[in-house]
JSON list of C-alpha atoms in Angstrom, two decimals:
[
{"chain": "A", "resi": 1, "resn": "UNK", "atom": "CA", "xyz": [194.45, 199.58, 117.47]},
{"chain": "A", "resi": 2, "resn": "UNK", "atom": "CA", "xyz": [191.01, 200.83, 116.70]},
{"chain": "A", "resi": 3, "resn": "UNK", "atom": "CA", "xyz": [189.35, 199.91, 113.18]},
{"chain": "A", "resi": 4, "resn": "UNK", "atom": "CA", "xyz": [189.15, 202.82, 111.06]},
{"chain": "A", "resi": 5, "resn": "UNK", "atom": "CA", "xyz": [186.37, 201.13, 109.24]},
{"chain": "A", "resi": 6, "resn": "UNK", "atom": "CA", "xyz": [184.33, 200.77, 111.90]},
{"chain": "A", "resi": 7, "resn": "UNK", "atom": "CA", "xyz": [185.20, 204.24, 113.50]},
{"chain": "A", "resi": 8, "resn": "UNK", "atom": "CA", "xyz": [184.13, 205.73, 110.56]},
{"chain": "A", "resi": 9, "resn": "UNK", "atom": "CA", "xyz": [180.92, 204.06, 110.26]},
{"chain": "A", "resi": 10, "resn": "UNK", "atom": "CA", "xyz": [180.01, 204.36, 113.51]},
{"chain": "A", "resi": 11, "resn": "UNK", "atom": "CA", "xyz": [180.56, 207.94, 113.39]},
{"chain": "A", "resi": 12, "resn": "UNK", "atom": "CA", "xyz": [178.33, 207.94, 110.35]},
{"chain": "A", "resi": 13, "resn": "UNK", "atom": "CA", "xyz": [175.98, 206.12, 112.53]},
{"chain": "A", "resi": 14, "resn": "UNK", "atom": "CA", "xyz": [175.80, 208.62, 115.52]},
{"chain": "A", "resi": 15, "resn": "UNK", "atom": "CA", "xyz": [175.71, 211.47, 113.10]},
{"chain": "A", "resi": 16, "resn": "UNK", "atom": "CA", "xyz": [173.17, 209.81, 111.93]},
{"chain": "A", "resi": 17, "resn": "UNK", "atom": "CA", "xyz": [170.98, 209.54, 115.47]},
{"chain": "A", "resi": 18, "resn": "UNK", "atom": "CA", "xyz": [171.35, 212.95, 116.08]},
{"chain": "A", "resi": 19, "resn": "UNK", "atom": "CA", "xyz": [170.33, 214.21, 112.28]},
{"chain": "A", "resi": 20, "resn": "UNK", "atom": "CA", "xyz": [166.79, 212.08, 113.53]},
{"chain": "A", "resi": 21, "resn": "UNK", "atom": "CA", "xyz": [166.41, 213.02, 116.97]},
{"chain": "A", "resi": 22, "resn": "UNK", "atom": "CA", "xyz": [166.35, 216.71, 115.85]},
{"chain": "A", "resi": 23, "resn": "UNK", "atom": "CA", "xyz": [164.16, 215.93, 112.65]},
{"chain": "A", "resi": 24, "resn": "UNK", "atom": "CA", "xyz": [161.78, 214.25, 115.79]},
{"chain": "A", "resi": 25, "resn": "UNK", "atom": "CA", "xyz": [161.96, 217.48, 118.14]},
{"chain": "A", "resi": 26, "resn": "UNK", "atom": "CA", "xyz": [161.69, 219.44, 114.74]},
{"chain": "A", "resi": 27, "resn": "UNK", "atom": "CA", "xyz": [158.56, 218.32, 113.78]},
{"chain": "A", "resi": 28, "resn": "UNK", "atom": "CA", "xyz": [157.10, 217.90, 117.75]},
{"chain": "A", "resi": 29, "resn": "UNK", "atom": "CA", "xyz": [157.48, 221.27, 118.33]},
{"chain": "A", "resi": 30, "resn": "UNK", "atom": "CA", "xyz": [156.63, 222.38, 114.74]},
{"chain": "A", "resi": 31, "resn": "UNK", "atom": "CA", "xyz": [152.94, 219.95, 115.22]},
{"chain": "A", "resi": 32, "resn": "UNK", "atom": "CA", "xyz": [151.75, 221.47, 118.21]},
{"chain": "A", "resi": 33, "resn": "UNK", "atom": "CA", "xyz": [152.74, 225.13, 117.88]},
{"chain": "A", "resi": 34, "resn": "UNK", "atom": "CA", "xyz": [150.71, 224.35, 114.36]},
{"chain": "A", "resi": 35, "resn": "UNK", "atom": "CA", "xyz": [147.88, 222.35, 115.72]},
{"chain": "A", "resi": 36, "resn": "UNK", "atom": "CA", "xyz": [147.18, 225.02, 118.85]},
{"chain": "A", "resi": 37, "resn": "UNK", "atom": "CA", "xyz": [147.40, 228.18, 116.77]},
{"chain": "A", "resi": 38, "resn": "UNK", "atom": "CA", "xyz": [144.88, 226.63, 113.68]},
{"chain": "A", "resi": 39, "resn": "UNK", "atom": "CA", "xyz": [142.56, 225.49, 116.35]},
{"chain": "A", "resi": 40, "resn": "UNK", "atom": "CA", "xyz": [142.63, 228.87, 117.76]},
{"chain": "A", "resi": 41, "resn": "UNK", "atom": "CA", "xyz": [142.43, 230.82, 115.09]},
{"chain": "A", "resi": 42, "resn": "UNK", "atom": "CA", "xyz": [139.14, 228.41, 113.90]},
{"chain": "A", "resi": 43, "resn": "UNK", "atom": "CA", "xyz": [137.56, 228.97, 117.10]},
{"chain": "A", "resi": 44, "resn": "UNK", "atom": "CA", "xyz": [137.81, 232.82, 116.42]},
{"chain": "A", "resi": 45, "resn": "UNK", "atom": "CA", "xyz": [137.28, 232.91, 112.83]},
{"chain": "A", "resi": 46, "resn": "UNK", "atom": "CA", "xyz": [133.78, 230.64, 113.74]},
{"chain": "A", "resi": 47, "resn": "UNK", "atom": "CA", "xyz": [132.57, 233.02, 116.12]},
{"chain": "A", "resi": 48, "resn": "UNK", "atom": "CA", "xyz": [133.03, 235.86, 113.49]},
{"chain": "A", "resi": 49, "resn": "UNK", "atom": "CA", "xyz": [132.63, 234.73, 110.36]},
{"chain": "A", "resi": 50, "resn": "UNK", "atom": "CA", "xyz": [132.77, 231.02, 109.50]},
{"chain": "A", "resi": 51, "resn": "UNK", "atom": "CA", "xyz": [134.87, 227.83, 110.76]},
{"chain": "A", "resi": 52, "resn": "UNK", "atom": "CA", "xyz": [137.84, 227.31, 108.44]},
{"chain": "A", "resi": 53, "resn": "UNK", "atom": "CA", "xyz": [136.91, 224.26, 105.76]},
{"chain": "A", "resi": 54, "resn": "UNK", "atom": "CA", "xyz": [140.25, 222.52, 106.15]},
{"chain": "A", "resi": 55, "resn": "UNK", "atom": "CA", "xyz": [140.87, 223.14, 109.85]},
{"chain": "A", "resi": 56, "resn": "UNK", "atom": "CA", "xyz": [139.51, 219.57, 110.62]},
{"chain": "A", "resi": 57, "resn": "UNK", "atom": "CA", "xyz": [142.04, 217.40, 108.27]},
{"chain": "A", "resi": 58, "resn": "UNK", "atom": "CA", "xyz": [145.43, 219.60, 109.27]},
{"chain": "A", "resi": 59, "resn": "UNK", "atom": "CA", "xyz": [144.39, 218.53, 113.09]},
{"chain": "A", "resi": 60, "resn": "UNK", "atom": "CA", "xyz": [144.20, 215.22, 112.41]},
{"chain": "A", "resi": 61, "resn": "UNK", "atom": "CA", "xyz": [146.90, 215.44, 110.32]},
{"chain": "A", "resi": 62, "resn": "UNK", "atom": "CA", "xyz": [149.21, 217.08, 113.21]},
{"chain": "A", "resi": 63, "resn": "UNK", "atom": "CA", "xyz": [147.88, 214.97, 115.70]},
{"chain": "A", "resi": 64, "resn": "UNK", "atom": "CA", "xyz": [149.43, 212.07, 113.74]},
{"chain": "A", "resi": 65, "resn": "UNK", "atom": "CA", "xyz": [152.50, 213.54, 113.35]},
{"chain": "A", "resi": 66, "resn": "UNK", "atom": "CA", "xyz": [152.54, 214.61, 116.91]},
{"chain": "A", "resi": 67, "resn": "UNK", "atom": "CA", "xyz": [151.63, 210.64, 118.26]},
{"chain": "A", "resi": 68, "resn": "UNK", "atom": "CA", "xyz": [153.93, 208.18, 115.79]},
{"chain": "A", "resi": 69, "resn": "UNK", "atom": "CA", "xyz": [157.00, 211.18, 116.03]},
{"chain": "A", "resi": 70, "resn": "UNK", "atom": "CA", "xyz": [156.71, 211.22, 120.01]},
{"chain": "A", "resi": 71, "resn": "UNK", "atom": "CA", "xyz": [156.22, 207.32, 120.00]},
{"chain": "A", "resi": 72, "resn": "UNK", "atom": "CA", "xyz": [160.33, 207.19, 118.84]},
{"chain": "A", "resi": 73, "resn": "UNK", "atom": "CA", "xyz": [161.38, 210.32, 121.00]},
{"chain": "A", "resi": 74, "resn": "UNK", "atom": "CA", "xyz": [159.48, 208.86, 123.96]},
{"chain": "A", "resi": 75, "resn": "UNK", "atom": "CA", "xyz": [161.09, 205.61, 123.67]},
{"chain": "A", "resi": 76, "resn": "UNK", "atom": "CA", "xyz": [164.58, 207.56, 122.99]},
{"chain": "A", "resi": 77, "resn": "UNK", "atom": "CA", "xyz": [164.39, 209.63, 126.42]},
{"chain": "A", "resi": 78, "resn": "UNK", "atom": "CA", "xyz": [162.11, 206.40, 128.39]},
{"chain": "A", "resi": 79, "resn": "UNK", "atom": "CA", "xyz": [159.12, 208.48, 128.47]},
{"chain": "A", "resi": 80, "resn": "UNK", "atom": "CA", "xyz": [157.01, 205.70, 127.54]},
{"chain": "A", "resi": 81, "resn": "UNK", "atom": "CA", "xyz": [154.35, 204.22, 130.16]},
{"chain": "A", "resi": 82, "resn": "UNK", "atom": "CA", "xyz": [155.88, 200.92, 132.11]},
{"chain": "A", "resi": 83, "resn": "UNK", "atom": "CA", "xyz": [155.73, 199.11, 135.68]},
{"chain": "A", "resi": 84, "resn": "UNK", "atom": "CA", "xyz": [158.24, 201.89, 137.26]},
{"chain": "A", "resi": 85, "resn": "UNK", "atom": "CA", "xyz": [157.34, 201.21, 140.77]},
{"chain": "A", "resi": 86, "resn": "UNK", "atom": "CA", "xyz": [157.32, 197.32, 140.57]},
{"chain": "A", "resi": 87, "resn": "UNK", "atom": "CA", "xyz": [160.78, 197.45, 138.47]},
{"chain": "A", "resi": 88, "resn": "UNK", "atom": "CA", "xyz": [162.54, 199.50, 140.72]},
{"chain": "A", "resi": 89, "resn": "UNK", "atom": "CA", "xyz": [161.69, 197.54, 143.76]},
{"chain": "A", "resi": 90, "resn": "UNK", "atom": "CA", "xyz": [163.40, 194.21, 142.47]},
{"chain": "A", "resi": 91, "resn": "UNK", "atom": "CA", "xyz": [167.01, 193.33, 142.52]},
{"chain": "A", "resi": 92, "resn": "UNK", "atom": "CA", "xyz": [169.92, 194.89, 139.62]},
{"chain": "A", "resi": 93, "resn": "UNK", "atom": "CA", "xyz": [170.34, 191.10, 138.29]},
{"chain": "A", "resi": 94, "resn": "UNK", "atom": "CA", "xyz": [166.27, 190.92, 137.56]},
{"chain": "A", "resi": 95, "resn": "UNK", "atom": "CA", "xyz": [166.55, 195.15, 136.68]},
{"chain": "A", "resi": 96, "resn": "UNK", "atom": "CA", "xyz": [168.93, 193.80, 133.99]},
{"chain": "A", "resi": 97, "resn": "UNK", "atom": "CA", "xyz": [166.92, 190.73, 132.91]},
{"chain": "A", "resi": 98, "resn": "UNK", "atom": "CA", "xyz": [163.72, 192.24, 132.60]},
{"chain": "A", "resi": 99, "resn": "UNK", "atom": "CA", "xyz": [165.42, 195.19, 130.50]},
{"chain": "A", "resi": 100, "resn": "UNK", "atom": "CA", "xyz": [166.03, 192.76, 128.09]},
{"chain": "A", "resi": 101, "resn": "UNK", "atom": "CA", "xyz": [162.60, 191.51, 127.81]},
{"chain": "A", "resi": 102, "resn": "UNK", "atom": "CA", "xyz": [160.42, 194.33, 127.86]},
{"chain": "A", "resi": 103, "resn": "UNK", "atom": "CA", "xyz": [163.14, 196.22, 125.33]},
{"chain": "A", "resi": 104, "resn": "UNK", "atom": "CA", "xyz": [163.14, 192.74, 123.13]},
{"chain": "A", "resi": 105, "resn": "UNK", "atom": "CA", "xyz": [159.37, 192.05, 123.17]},
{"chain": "A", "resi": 106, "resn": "UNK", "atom": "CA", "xyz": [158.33, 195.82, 122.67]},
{"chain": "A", "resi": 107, "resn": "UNK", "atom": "CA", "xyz": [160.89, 195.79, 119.71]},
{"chain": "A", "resi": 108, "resn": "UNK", "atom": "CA", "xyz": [159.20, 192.94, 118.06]},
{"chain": "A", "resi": 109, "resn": "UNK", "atom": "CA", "xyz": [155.82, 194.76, 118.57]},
{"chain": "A", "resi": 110, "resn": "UNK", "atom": "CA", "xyz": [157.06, 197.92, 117.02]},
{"chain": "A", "resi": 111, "resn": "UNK", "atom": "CA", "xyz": [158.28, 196.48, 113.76]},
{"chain": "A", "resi": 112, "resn": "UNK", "atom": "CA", "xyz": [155.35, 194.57, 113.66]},
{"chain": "A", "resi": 113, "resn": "UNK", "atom": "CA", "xyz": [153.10, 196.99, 113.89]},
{"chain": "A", "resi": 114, "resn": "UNK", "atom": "CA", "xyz": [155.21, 198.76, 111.21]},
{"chain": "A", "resi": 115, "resn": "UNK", "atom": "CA", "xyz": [154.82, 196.69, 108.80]},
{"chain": "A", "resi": 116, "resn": "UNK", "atom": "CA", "xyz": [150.64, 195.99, 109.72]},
{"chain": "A", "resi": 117, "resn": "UNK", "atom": "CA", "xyz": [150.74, 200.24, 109.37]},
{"chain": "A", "resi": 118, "resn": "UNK", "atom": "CA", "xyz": [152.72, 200.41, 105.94]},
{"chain": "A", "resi": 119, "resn": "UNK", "atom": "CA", "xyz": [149.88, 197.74, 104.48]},
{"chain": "A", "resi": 120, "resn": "UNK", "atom": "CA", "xyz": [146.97, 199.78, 105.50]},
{"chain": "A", "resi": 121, "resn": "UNK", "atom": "CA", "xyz": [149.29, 203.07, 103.84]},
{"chain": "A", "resi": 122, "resn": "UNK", "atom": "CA", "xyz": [150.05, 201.39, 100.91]},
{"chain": "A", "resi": 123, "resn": "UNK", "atom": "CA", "xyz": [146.63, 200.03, 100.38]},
{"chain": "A", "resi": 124, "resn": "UNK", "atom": "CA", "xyz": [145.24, 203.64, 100.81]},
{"chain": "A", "resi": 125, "resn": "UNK", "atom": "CA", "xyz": [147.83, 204.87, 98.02]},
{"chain": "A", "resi": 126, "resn": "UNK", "atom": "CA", "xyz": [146.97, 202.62, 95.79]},
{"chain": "A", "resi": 127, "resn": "UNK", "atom": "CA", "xyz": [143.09, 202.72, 96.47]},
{"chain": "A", "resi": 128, "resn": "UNK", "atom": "CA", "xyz": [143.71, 206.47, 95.75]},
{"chain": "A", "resi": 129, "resn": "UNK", "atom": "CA", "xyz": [141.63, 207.25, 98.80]},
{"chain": "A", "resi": 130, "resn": "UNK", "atom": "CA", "xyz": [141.95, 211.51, 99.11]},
{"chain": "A", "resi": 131, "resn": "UNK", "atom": "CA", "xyz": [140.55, 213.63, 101.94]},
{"chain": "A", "resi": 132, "resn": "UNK", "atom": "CA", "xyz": [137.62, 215.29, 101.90]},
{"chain": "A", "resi": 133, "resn": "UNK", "atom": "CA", "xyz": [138.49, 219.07, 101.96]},
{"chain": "A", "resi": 134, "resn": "UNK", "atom": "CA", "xyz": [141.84, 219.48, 100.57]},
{"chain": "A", "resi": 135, "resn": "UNK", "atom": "CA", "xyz": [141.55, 216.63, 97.64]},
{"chain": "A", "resi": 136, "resn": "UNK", "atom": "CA", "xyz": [145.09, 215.06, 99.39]},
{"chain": "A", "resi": 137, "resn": "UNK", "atom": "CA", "xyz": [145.90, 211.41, 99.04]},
{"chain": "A", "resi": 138, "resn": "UNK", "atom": "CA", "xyz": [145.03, 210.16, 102.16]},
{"chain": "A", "resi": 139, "resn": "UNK", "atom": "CA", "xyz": [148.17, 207.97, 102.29]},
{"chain": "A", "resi": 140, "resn": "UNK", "atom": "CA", "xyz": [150.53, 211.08, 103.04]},
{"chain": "A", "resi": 141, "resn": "UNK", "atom": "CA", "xyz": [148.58, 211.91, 106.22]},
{"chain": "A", "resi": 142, "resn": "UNK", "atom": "CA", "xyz": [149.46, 207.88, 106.87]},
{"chain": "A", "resi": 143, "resn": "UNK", "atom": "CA", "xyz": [152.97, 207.87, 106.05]},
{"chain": "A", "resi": 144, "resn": "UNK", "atom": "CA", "xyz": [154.36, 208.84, 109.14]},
{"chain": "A", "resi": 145, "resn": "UNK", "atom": "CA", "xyz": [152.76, 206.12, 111.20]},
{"chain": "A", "resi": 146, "resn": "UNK", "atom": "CA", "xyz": [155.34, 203.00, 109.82]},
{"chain": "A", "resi": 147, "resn": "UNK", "atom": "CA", "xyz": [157.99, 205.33, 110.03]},
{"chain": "A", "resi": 148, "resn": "UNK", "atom": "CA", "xyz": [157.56, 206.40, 113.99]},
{"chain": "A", "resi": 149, "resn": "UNK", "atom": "CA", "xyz": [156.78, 202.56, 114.52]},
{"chain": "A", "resi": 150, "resn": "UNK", "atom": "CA", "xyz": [160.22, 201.55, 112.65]},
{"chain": "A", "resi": 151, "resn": "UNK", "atom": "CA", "xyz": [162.10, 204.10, 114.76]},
{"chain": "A", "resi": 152, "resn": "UNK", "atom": "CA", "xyz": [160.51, 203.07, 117.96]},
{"chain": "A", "resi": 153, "resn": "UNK", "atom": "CA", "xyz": [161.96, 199.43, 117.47]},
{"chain": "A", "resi": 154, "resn": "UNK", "atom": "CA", "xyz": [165.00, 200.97, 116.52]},
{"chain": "A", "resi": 155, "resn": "UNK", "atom": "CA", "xyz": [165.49, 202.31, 119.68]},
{"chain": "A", "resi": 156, "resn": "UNK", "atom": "CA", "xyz": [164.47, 199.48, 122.10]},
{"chain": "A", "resi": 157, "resn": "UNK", "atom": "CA", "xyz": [166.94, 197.44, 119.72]},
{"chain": "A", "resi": 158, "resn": "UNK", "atom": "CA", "xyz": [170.01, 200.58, 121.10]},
{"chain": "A", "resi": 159, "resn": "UNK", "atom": "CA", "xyz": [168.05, 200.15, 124.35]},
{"chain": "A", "resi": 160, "resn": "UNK", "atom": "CA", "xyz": [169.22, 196.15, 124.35]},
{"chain": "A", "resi": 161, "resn": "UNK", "atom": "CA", "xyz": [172.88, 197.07, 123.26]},
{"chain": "A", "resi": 162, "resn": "UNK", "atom": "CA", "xyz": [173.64, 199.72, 125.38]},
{"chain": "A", "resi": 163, "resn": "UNK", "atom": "CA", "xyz": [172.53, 197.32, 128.09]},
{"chain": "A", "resi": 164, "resn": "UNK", "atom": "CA", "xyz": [174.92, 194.62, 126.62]},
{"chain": "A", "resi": 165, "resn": "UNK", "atom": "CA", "xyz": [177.32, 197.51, 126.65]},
{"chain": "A", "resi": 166, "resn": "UNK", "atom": "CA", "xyz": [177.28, 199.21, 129.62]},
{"chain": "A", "resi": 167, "resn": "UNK", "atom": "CA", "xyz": [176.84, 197.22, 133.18]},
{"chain": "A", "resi": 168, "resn": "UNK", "atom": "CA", "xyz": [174.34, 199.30, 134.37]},
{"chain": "A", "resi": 169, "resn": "UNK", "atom": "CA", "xyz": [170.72, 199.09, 133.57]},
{"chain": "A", "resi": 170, "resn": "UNK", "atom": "CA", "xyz": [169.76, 201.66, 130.72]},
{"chain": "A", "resi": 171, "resn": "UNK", "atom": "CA", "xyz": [165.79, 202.35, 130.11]},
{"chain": "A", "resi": 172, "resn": "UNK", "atom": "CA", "xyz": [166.55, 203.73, 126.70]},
{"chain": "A", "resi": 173, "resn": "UNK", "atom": "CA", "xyz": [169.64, 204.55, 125.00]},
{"chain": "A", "resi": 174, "resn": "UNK", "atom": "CA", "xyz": [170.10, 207.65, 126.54]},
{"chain": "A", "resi": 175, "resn": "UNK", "atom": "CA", "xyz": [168.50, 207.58, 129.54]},
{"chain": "A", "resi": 176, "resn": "UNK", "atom": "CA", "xyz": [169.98, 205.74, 132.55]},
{"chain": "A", "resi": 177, "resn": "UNK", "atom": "CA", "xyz": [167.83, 206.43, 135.92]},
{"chain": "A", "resi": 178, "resn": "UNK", "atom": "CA", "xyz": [164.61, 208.19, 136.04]},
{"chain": "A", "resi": 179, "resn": "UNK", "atom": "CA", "xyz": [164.15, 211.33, 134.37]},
{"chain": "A", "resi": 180, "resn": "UNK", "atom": "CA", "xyz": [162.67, 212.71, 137.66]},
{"chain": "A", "resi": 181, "resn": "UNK", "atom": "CA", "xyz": [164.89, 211.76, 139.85]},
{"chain": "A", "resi": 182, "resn": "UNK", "atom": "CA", "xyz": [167.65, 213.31, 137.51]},
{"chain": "A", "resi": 183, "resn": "UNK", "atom": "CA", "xyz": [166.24, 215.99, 137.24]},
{"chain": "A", "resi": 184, "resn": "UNK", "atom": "CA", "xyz": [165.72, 216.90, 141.28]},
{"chain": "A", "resi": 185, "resn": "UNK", "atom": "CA", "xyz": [169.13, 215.56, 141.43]},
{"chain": "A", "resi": 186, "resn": "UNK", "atom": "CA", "xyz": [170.59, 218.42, 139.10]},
{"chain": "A", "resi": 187, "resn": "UNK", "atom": "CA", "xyz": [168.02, 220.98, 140.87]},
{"chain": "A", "resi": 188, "resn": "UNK", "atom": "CA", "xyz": [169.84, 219.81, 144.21]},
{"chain": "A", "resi": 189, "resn": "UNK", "atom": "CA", "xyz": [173.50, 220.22, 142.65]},
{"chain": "A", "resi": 190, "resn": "UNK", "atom": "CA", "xyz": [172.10, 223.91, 141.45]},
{"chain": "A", "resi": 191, "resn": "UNK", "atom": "CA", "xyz": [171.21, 224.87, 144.89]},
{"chain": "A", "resi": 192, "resn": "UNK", "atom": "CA", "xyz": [173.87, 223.04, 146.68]},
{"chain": "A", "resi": 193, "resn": "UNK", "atom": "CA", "xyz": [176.58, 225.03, 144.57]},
{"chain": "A", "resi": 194, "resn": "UNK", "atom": "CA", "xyz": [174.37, 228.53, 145.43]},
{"chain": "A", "resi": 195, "resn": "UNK", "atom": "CA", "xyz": [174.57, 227.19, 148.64]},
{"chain": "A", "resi": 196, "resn": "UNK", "atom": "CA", "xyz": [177.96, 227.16, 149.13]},
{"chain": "A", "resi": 197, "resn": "UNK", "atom": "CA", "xyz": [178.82, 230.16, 146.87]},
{"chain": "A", "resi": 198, "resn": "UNK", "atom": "CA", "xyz": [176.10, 231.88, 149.99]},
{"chain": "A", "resi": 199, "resn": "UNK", "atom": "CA", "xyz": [178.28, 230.46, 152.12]},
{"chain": "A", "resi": 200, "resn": "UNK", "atom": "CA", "xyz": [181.56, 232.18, 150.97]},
{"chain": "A", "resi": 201, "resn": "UNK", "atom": "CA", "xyz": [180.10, 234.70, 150.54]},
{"chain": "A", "resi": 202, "resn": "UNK", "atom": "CA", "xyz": [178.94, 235.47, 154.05]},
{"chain": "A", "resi": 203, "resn": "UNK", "atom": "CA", "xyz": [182.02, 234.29, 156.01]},
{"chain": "A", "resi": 204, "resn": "UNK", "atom": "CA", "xyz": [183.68, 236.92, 153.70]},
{"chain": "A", "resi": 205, "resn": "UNK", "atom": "CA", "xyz": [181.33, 239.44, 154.66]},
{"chain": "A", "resi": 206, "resn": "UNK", "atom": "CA", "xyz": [181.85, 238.40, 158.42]},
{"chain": "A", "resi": 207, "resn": "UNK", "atom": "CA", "xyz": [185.65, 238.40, 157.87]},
{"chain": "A", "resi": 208, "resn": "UNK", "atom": "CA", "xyz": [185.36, 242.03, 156.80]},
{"chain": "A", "resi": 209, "resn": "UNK", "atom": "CA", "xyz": [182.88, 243.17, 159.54]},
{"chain": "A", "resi": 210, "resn": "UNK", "atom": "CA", "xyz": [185.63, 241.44, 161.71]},
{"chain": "A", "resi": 211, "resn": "UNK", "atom": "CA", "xyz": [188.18, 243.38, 160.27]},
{"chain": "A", "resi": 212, "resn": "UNK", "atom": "CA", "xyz": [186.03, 246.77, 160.18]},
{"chain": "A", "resi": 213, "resn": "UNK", "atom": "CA", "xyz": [185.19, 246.34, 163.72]},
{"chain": "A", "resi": 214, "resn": "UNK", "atom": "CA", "xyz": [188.71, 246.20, 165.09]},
{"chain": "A", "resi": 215, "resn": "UNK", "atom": "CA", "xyz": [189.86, 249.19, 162.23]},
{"chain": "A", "resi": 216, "resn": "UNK", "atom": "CA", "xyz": [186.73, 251.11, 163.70]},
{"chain": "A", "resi": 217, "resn": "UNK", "atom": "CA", "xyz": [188.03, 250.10, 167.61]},
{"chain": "A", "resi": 218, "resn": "UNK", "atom": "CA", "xyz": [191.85, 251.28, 166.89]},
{"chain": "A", "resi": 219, "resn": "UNK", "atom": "CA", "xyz": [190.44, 254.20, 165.60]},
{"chain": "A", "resi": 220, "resn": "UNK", "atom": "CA", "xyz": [188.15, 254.94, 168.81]},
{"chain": "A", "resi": 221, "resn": "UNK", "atom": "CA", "xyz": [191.28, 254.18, 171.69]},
{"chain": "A", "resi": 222, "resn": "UNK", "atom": "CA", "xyz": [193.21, 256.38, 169.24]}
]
C-alpha cells in the first residue's frame, strides 16, 4: 500500500517541475522574440533617426536570460554539448557508469558555480552598482545567472535518480536516447503509418477496378 504522504508530495513535486519547465520555455521564447525585434527595430530607427539609448542594456539583459534559462532546459531535454560519439560506442554497463559521473561531477560544478555567481550578484547589490542608461541596479540583470546554475544541478541530480530508477541509461530526466534519432524514428512511424494507410487504400481501389471490370464485362456479353 502506497504512502499517501509521499504520493502527495511527490505530486507536489512533479507539479512542481512542470510549473518551471514552462516558466523556462516562457521566458526562452519571450527573450528572443524580445531581443530580435529591439535589435531590429534599433537598426531601423538608426538609419532614420537615431539608435535607441537603452537598446544596448535590454540585449545584454535578454541574452542573459536567454543563456542561464537554456543552461537548465538544455540539461532537462540533454541538449547540452558531451562526447556523444565516444559514449555511444562503449558497452551499456560503462553507458551506465559514466552516466553517473559526468551527471555527478557536472552537478557539483553547477552548484558551485551557483554559489561563485550569487557572490558576484550580491556583491553588485550591495555595491549599488546601476547601469548606465536605464539607472537599474545592475544586480537584477545578474539574478538570473545563480538561479539557471541551481536548476542545472538540479537536473543532473533527476538525471542520477532516474538512472538509479530506471535500468536503462537516461541522458537527462526526460530524455532517454538521442533526440535525433527520436526524432527520425517518429518521422519513420509517420510515414510508415501513411504508408500503409497508401497501401489500403490502393488495394481498395484495385478491388473496385476488379469489381468494375467484371460489372462492365457482364454488361458487354449481355
Amino acid at each position: 500500500m502506497k504512502d499517501k504522504g509521499s504520493s502527495g508530495l511527490l505530486y507536489i513535486y512533479e507539479k512542481f517541475e512542470d510549473l518551471v519547465e514552462h516558466f523556462e520555455v516562457f521566458m526562452l521564447s519571450i527573450s528572443v522574440f524580445a531581443m530580435a525585434s529591439l535589435v531590429i527595430v534599433n537598426v531601423i530607427a538608426r538609419t532614420f533617426y537615431r539608435s535607441i539609448y537603452f537598446a544596448e542594456e535590454l540585449t545584454e539583459l535578454f541574452t542573459i536570460l536567454i543563456t542561464f534559462v537554456g543552461v537548465s532546459y538544455g540539461v532537462r531535454k540533454a541538449r547540452h554539448i558531451r562526447m556523444g560519439a565516444f559514449f555511444d560506442a562503449v558497452p551499456f554497463k560503462v553507458q551506465k557508469v559514466m552516466i553517473f559521473i559526468i551527471s555527478g561531477v557536472s552537478a557539483v560544478v553547477m552548484f558551485l558555480l551557483a554559489s561563485y555567481s550569487y557572490s558576484y550578484m550580491d556583491s553588485a547589490r550591495v555595491m549599488n552598482h546601476v547601469t548606465p542608461a536605464l539607472r537599474m541596479p545592475y544586480w537584477l540583470f545578474l539574478v538570473i545567472i545563480p538561479i539557471g546554475f541551481f536548476f542545472a544541478g538540479v537536473q543532473y541530480v533527476r538525471t542520477i535518480v532516474k538512472n538509479i530508477a530506471e535500468y536503462d541509461v537516461w541522458l537527462s530526466p526526460e530524455q532517454q536516447g538521442e533526440y535525433e534519432a527520436e526524432e527520425l524514428q517518429n518521422i519513420a512511424e509517420k510515414y510508415e503509418g501513411i504508408g500503409h494507410e497508401m497501401t489500403g487504400h490502393s488495394i481498395e481501389s484495385e478491388e473496385q477496378d476488379k469489381d468494375n471490370s467484371v460489372d462492365s464485362k457482364d454488361h458487354y456479353e449481355t
